[in-house]
Amino acid sequence: MTKKVLIGNVEVGGGTSVKIQSMNNTDTRDAAATLAQIMELADNGCDITRVAIPDMAAAESLKEITSKSPIPVVADIHFDYRLALAAADNGASKIRINPGNIGGREKVKLIVDKCRERHIPIRVGVNSGSISREILAKYGEVNADAMTESALGAVRILEEEDFDDIVISIKSSSPKLTIDTYRILSKSCDYPLHVGVTEAGTVREGAIKSAVGIGALLAEGIGDTIRVSLTGNPVDEVITAKQILKALDLRDGGITFISCPTCGRTQVPLIELAGQIEEKVSKLPYNLKVAVMGCVVNGPGEARECDIGLAGGIDEFLLFEKGVPVRKIPAATAVEEFVREVIRVGEEKCKAT
């Protein structure tokens, strides 16, 4: 088990639940825009967010952002130690640095002293593109051993300053390399691990790579906090992360949506209706499993564990709850009627608990 680290008021590691992170793509110097996006991320289930600190104006903007943010804010720092010091003074809940590129041991010590004083953890962030020439020469290529040695070397710099309030991330755009590296790293230290496939791509491609890389590690019990890196709206990162956790039964809450792939037996416009229903129920605040199936073969039988579902017939659907048929619904009104039934079942479940 990893050690527990407190990021703001959020516990990471130590057997606590896997936390979802994202990163704002707003200009941090624009506090209003950044806060608006943070609110949206939090509303969609984000536990921790990270903001880029490219200059002192962004570091100063953190003061307003952190004072109003509903979730902890991590300051992402590269090269300039002064930005890390300012970010810590202005309310950052965690500082993300690579100690090897911050400008020397004396500057690392200044950051460590500041973070110790303010009880702020440091995330050591290393990726496949930031491995030193010496390590690359030793291994001849970027591989899992090279990445692990790079990360542990960066951690050692902090440990030599008697600092161990640390989270480690070590990412690659390759899911396979990410998996191999974290497997080695998890056996080499007990610090909480922040897991993700970096630069994964657009929403479609990136979600697949992230599900493979993050999902495989979480299934082995590796990973304390995750970020899905997508080229797009950061909200999509949070939604995808939630789906990965829910697929592995690592997070409850919200709608788990199940639908069949359709086949020649399907006699209702399932693809269109399933998309419409998913869009309408996905943000409902109920802890329910909801199924939309194409026929009786994939209906109440295969989806009997669902709280509520539809099974297609000839131009109609059979409504069922926990595998038990309830009534028939015409396909023409299926979306509206089924959404109402989902809300009813959700409310009943809430009252029962």
Coordinates of C-alpha atoms in Angstrom, one line a residue:
M1 CA 0.0 0.0 0.0
T2 CA 1.2 3.5 -0.8
K3 CA 1.6 6.2 1.8
K4 CA -1.2 8.8 2.2
V5 CA -0.7 12.4 1.0
L6 CA -3.1 15.2 1.6
I7 CA -3.7 17.5 -1.4
G8 CA -5.7 20.4 0.0
N9 CA -8.6 18.5 1.7
V10 CA -8.3 15.5 -0.7
E11 CA -6.6 12.3 0.5
V12 CA -4.5 10.5 -2.1
G13 CA -3.0 7.1 -1.6
G14 CA -3.0 5.0 1.6
G15 CA -5.8 2.8 0.3
T16 CA -8.2 5.7 -0.2
S17 CA -10.4 5.8 -3.4
V18 CA -8.7 6.6 -6.7
K19 CA -9.0 10.4 -7.3
I20 CA -9.8 12.0 -10.7
Q21 CA -7.6 14.9 -11.9
S22 CA -7.8 17.1 -14.9
M23 CA -5.9 20.2 -16.1
N24 CA -7.3 23.5 -17.1
N25 CA -6.7 24.7 -20.6
T26 CA -7.6 28.3 -19.9
D27 CA -5.1 31.1 -19.5
T28 CA -4.3 31.0 -15.8
R29 CA -3.8 34.7 -15.8
D30 CA -7.5 35.0 -16.6
A31 CA -8.8 34.1 -13.1
A32 CA -12.5 34.3 -14.1
A33 CA -12.3 32.0 -17.1
T34 CA -10.1 29.5 -15.1
L35 CA -12.5 29.5 -12.2
A36 CA -15.5 29.0 -14.5
Q37 CA -13.8 25.9 -16.0
I38 CA -12.9 24.6 -12.5
M39 CA -16.5 24.9 -11.5
E40 CA -17.5 22.9 -14.5
L41 CA -14.9 20.3 -13.9
A42 CA -15.9 19.9 -10.2
D43 CA -19.6 19.6 -11.2
N44 CA -18.7 16.7 -13.4
G45 CA -16.8 14.8 -10.7
C46 CA -13.2 16.1 -10.9
D47 CA -11.4 15.8 -7.5
I48 CA -8.3 17.9 -8.2
T49 CA -7.3 20.2 -11.1
R50 CA -3.9 21.5 -12.3
V51 CA -3.2 24.8 -13.9
A52 CA -0.1 26.0 -15.9
I53 CA 2.1 28.6 -14.3
P54 CA 4.2 30.0 -17.2
D55 CA 5.0 33.3 -15.6
M56 CA 4.6 35.4 -12.5
A57 CA 1.3 36.9 -13.6
A58 CA -0.2 33.4 -13.7
A59 CA 1.3 32.7 -10.2
E60 CA -0.3 35.9 -8.9
S61 CA -3.6 35.0 -10.4
L62 CA -3.5 31.8 -8.3
K63 CA -4.4 33.8 -5.3
E64 CA -7.9 34.5 -6.5
I65 CA -8.3 31.1 -8.2
T66 CA -7.4 29.1 -5.1
S67 CA -9.5 31.2 -2.7
K68 CA -12.6 30.5 -4.7
S69 CA -12.0 27.0 -6.2
P70 CA -14.2 24.2 -4.8
I71 CA -11.4 21.6 -5.4
P72 CA -7.6 21.6 -4.8
V73 CA -5.5 23.4 -7.4
V74 CA -2.1 22.1 -8.4
A75 CA 0.5 24.5 -9.9
D76 CA 2.4 23.1 -12.9
I77 CA 5.9 24.6 -12.9
H78 CA 8.8 24.2 -15.3
F79 CA 12.3 25.6 -15.1
D80 CA 11.7 28.7 -12.9
Y81 CA 11.9 28.0 -9.1
R82 CA 10.5 31.5 -8.4
L83 CA 7.2 30.5 -9.9
A84 CA 6.9 27.5 -7.5
L85 CA 7.6 29.7 -4.5
A86 CA 5.0 32.3 -5.6
A87 CA 2.5 29.5 -6.3
A88 CA 2.9 28.1 -2.9
D89 CA 2.5 31.5 -1.3
N90 CA -0.7 32.0 -3.4
G91 CA -2.6 28.9 -2.3
A92 CA -1.5 26.0 -4.5
S93 CA -2.4 22.7 -2.9
K94 CA 0.4 20.9 -4.6
I95 CA 3.4 21.9 -6.7
R96 CA 4.3 19.9 -9.8
I97 CA 8.0 20.0 -10.8
N98 CA 10.8 18.0 -12.3
P99 CA 13.6 18.6 -9.8
G100 CA 16.1 17.8 -12.5
N101 CA 15.2 20.9 -14.6
I102 CA 14.4 23.5 -12.0
G103 CA 17.9 25.0 -11.9
G104 CA 20.1 23.2 -9.4
R105 CA 20.0 21.8 -5.9
E106 CA 19.9 25.2 -4.1
K107 CA 16.8 26.2 -6.0
V108 CA 15.2 22.8 -5.3
K109 CA 15.9 23.3 -1.6
L110 CA 14.1 26.7 -1.6
I111 CA 11.0 25.0 -3.1
V112 CA 11.2 22.1 -0.6
D113 CA 11.6 24.5 2.4
K114 CA 8.6 26.5 1.2
C115 CA 6.4 23.4 0.7
R116 CA 7.4 22.0 4.0
E117 CA 6.6 25.3 5.7
R118 CA 3.1 25.3 4.1
H119 CA 2.5 21.6 4.2
I120 CA 2.2 21.4 0.4
P121 CA 3.1 18.1 -1.3
I122 CA 5.3 18.0 -4.4
R123 CA 4.5 16.0 -7.4
V124 CA 7.5 14.7 -9.2
G125 CA 6.5 14.7 -12.8
V126 CA 8.8 12.9 -15.3
N127 CA 7.8 11.8 -18.9
S128 CA 9.5 9.9 -21.7
G129 CA 10.7 13.2 -23.3
S130 CA 12.5 14.5 -20.2
I131 CA 15.0 11.7 -19.5
S132 CA 18.5 12.9 -19.0
R133 CA 21.2 12.3 -21.7
E134 CA 23.2 10.2 -19.1
I135 CA 20.3 7.8 -18.5
L136 CA 19.5 7.6 -22.2
A137 CA 23.1 6.7 -22.9
K138 CA 23.0 4.0 -20.2
Y139 CA 20.0 2.3 -21.6
G140 CA 20.3 3.2 -25.3
E141 CA 16.7 4.1 -25.6
V142 CA 13.6 5.3 -23.8
N143 CA 12.3 2.2 -21.9
A144 CA 10.6 1.3 -18.6
D145 CA 13.9 0.9 -16.8
A146 CA 15.2 4.3 -18.0
M147 CA 12.0 6.1 -17.1
T148 CA 11.9 4.5 -13.6
E149 CA 15.5 5.4 -12.9
S150 CA 14.8 9.0 -14.0
A151 CA 11.8 9.3 -11.7
L152 CA 13.5 7.8 -8.7
G153 CA 16.5 10.0 -9.3
A154 CA 14.3 13.0 -9.2
V155 CA 12.6 11.8 -6.0
R156 CA 16.0 11.2 -4.4
I157 CA 16.8 14.9 -4.8
L158 CA 13.8 15.7 -2.6
E159 CA 14.6 12.9 -0.1
E160 CA 18.1 14.2 0.3
E161 CA 16.5 17.4 1.5
D162 CA 14.5 15.4 4.0
F163 CA 11.2 15.8 2.1
D164 CA 8.9 12.9 1.5
D165 CA 5.5 14.5 1.0
I166 CA 5.7 13.3 -2.6
V167 CA 3.5 12.0 -5.4
I168 CA 5.1 10.5 -8.5
S169 CA 4.0 10.6 -12.1
I170 CA 6.0 9.1 -15.0
K171 CA 4.1 9.2 -18.3
S172 CA 4.5 8.2 -21.9
S173 CA 2.2 8.5 -24.9
S174 CA 2.5 4.7 -25.3
P175 CA 0.1 2.8 -23.1
K176 CA 2.4 -0.3 -23.2
L177 CA 5.4 1.7 -22.0
T178 CA 3.2 3.4 -19.4
I179 CA 2.1 0.1 -18.0
D180 CA 5.5 -1.4 -18.0
T181 CA 7.0 1.6 -16.2
Y182 CA 4.4 1.9 -13.5
R183 CA 4.7 -1.9 -12.8
I184 CA 8.4 -1.4 -12.0
L185 CA 7.9 1.9 -10.2
S186 CA 5.1 0.4 -7.9
K187 CA 7.6 -2.2 -6.6
S188 CA 10.4 0.4 -6.1
C189 CA 8.7 2.9 -3.7
D190 CA 5.6 3.5 -1.6
Y191 CA 4.8 7.0 -2.8
P192 CA 1.3 7.6 -4.2
L193 CA 1.3 7.2 -8.0
H194 CA -0.4 9.6 -10.4
V195 CA -1.2 7.5 -13.5
G196 CA -2.0 8.6 -17.0
V197 CA -1.1 8.2 -20.7
T198 CA 0.2 11.6 -21.7
E199 CA -0.5 13.2 -25.0
A200 CA -3.0 10.5 -25.7
G201 CA -4.8 12.3 -28.5
T202 CA -8.2 13.6 -29.3
V203 CA -11.3 12.5 -27.4
R204 CA -11.9 9.3 -29.4
E205 CA -8.3 8.1 -29.7
G206 CA -7.2 9.4 -26.4
A207 CA -10.0 7.7 -24.5
I208 CA -9.1 4.3 -26.0
K209 CA -5.4 4.7 -25.1
S210 CA -6.2 5.9 -21.6
A211 CA -8.6 3.1 -21.0
V212 CA -5.9 0.6 -22.0
G213 CA -3.1 2.2 -20.0
I214 CA -4.9 3.4 -16.9
G215 CA -7.3 0.6 -16.8
A216 CA -4.7 -2.2 -17.0
L217 CA -2.8 -0.6 -14.1
L218 CA -5.8 0.0 -11.9
A219 CA -6.9 -3.6 -12.5
E220 CA -3.6 -4.6 -10.9
G221 CA -4.1 -2.2 -8.0
I222 CA -1.6 0.3 -9.3
G223 CA -2.5 4.0 -9.2
D224 CA -3.8 6.3 -6.6
T225 CA -4.9 9.2 -8.8
I226 CA -5.5 9.4 -12.5
R227 CA -5.7 11.9 -15.3
V228 CA -7.0 11.2 -18.8
S229 CA -5.1 13.5 -21.2
L230 CA -7.2 14.5 -24.1
T231 CA -7.0 17.2 -26.8
G232 CA -10.4 18.8 -26.2
N233 CA -12.6 20.0 -23.4
P234 CA -11.1 19.0 -20.0
V235 CA -14.6 17.9 -18.9
D236 CA -14.3 15.0 -21.4
E237 CA -11.2 14.0 -19.4
V238 CA -13.2 13.8 -16.2
I239 CA -16.1 11.9 -17.8
T240 CA -13.7 9.4 -19.4
A241 CA -11.9 8.9 -16.1
K242 CA -15.2 8.3 -14.3
Q243 CA -16.1 5.7 -16.9
I244 CA -12.8 3.9 -16.5
L245 CA -13.2 3.8 -12.7
K246 CA -16.8 2.7 -12.9
A247 CA -15.9 0.0 -15.5
L248 CA -13.5 -1.5 -12.8
D249 CA -16.0 -1.0 -10.0
L250 CA -13.7 1.5 -8.4
R251 CA -16.2 4.3 -8.2
D252 CA -20.0 4.4 -7.4
G253 CA -22.4 7.1 -8.1
G254 CA -24.0 8.3 -11.3
I255 CA -25.6 6.4 -14.1
T256 CA -23.9 3.3 -15.5
F257 CA -25.2 3.0 -19.1
I258 CA -25.3 -0.3 -20.9
S259 CA -26.5 -0.9 -24.4
C260 CA -26.1 -3.8 -26.9
P261 CA -24.2 -3.4 -30.3
T262 CA -27.4 -4.4 -32.2
C263 CA -27.7 -7.1 -34.8
G264 CA -30.2 -8.4 -37.5
R265 CA -32.8 -9.2 -34.8
T266 CA -33.1 -5.5 -33.9
Q267 CA -36.4 -4.0 -35.1
V268 CA -36.3 -0.6 -33.3
P269 CA -34.1 2.4 -34.1
L270 CA -31.8 1.4 -31.2
I271 CA -28.6 3.3 -32.1
E272 CA -30.4 6.6 -32.4
L273 CA -32.6 6.0 -29.3
A274 CA -29.7 4.7 -27.2
G275 CA -27.7 7.9 -27.9
Q276 CA -30.6 10.1 -27.0
I277 CA -31.3 8.3 -23.8
E278 CA -27.7 8.2 -22.7
E279 CA -27.4 12.0 -23.2
K280 CA -30.5 12.6 -21.1
V281 CA -29.7 10.3 -18.2
S282 CA -25.9 10.4 -18.0
K283 CA -25.9 13.4 -15.7
L284 CA -28.7 12.3 -13.4
P285 CA -27.6 12.1 -9.8
Y286 CA -28.7 8.5 -9.2
N287 CA -26.5 5.5 -8.6
L288 CA -28.2 3.3 -11.2
K289 CA -27.4 0.7 -13.9
V290 CA -29.5 1.5 -17.0
A291 CA -29.8 -0.7 -20.0
V292 CA -31.1 -0.1 -23.5
M293 CA -31.0 -3.4 -25.4
G294 CA -32.0 -4.3 -29.0
C295 CA -34.1 -7.5 -28.5
V296 CA -35.3 -10.0 -26.0
V297 CA -32.2 -12.1 -26.4
N298 CA -30.1 -9.2 -25.0
G299 CA -32.9 -7.8 -22.9
P300 CA -34.1 -8.8 -19.4
G301 CA -31.9 -11.9 -19.4
E302 CA -28.4 -10.5 -20.0
A303 CA -29.3 -7.2 -18.4
R304 CA -31.1 -8.6 -15.4
E305 CA -28.6 -7.0 -13.0
C306 CA -29.6 -3.5 -14.2
D307 CA -32.0 -1.4 -12.1
I308 CA -34.0 -0.5 -15.1
G309 CA -33.9 -1.2 -18.9
L310 CA -35.5 -1.4 -22.2
A311 CA -35.6 -4.4 -24.6
G312 CA -36.6 -3.8 -28.2
G313 CA -39.5 -5.6 -29.9
I314 CA -41.3 -4.8 -33.1
D315 CA -41.6 -1.0 -33.1
E316 CA -41.8 -1.1 -29.3
F317 CA -39.8 -1.7 -26.2
L318 CA -40.3 -3.8 -23.1
L319 CA -39.6 -1.9 -19.9
F320 CA -38.1 -4.1 -17.2
E321 CA -36.7 -3.6 -13.7
K322 CA -34.1 -6.0 -12.3
G323 CA -34.9 -8.4 -15.1
V324 CA -38.7 -8.4 -14.4
P325 CA -41.0 -7.2 -17.3
V326 CA -43.1 -4.2 -16.3
R327 CA -44.9 -2.9 -19.5
K328 CA -44.5 -2.1 -23.1
I329 CA -43.6 1.3 -24.5
P330 CA -44.1 2.5 -28.1
A331 CA -40.7 3.2 -29.8
A332 CA -42.0 6.6 -30.8
T333 CA -42.3 7.8 -27.2
A334 CA -39.6 5.5 -25.7
V335 CA -37.0 8.3 -24.9
E336 CA -39.4 10.5 -22.9
E337 CA -41.2 7.7 -21.1
F338 CA -38.0 5.8 -20.2
V339 CA -36.2 8.9 -18.9
R340 CA -39.2 9.5 -16.6
E341 CA -39.1 5.9 -15.4
V342 CA -35.3 6.2 -14.7
I343 CA -36.0 9.3 -12.6
R344 CA -38.7 7.5 -10.7
V345 CA -36.5 4.4 -10.0
G346 CA -33.7 6.7 -9.0
E347 CA -35.9 8.7 -6.5
E348 CA -37.3 5.5 -5.0
K349 CA -33.7 4.1 -4.5
C350 CA -32.7 7.4 -2.8
K351 CA -35.6 7.2 -0.4
A352 CA -34.9 3.6 0.4
T353 CA -31.4 4.4 1.4

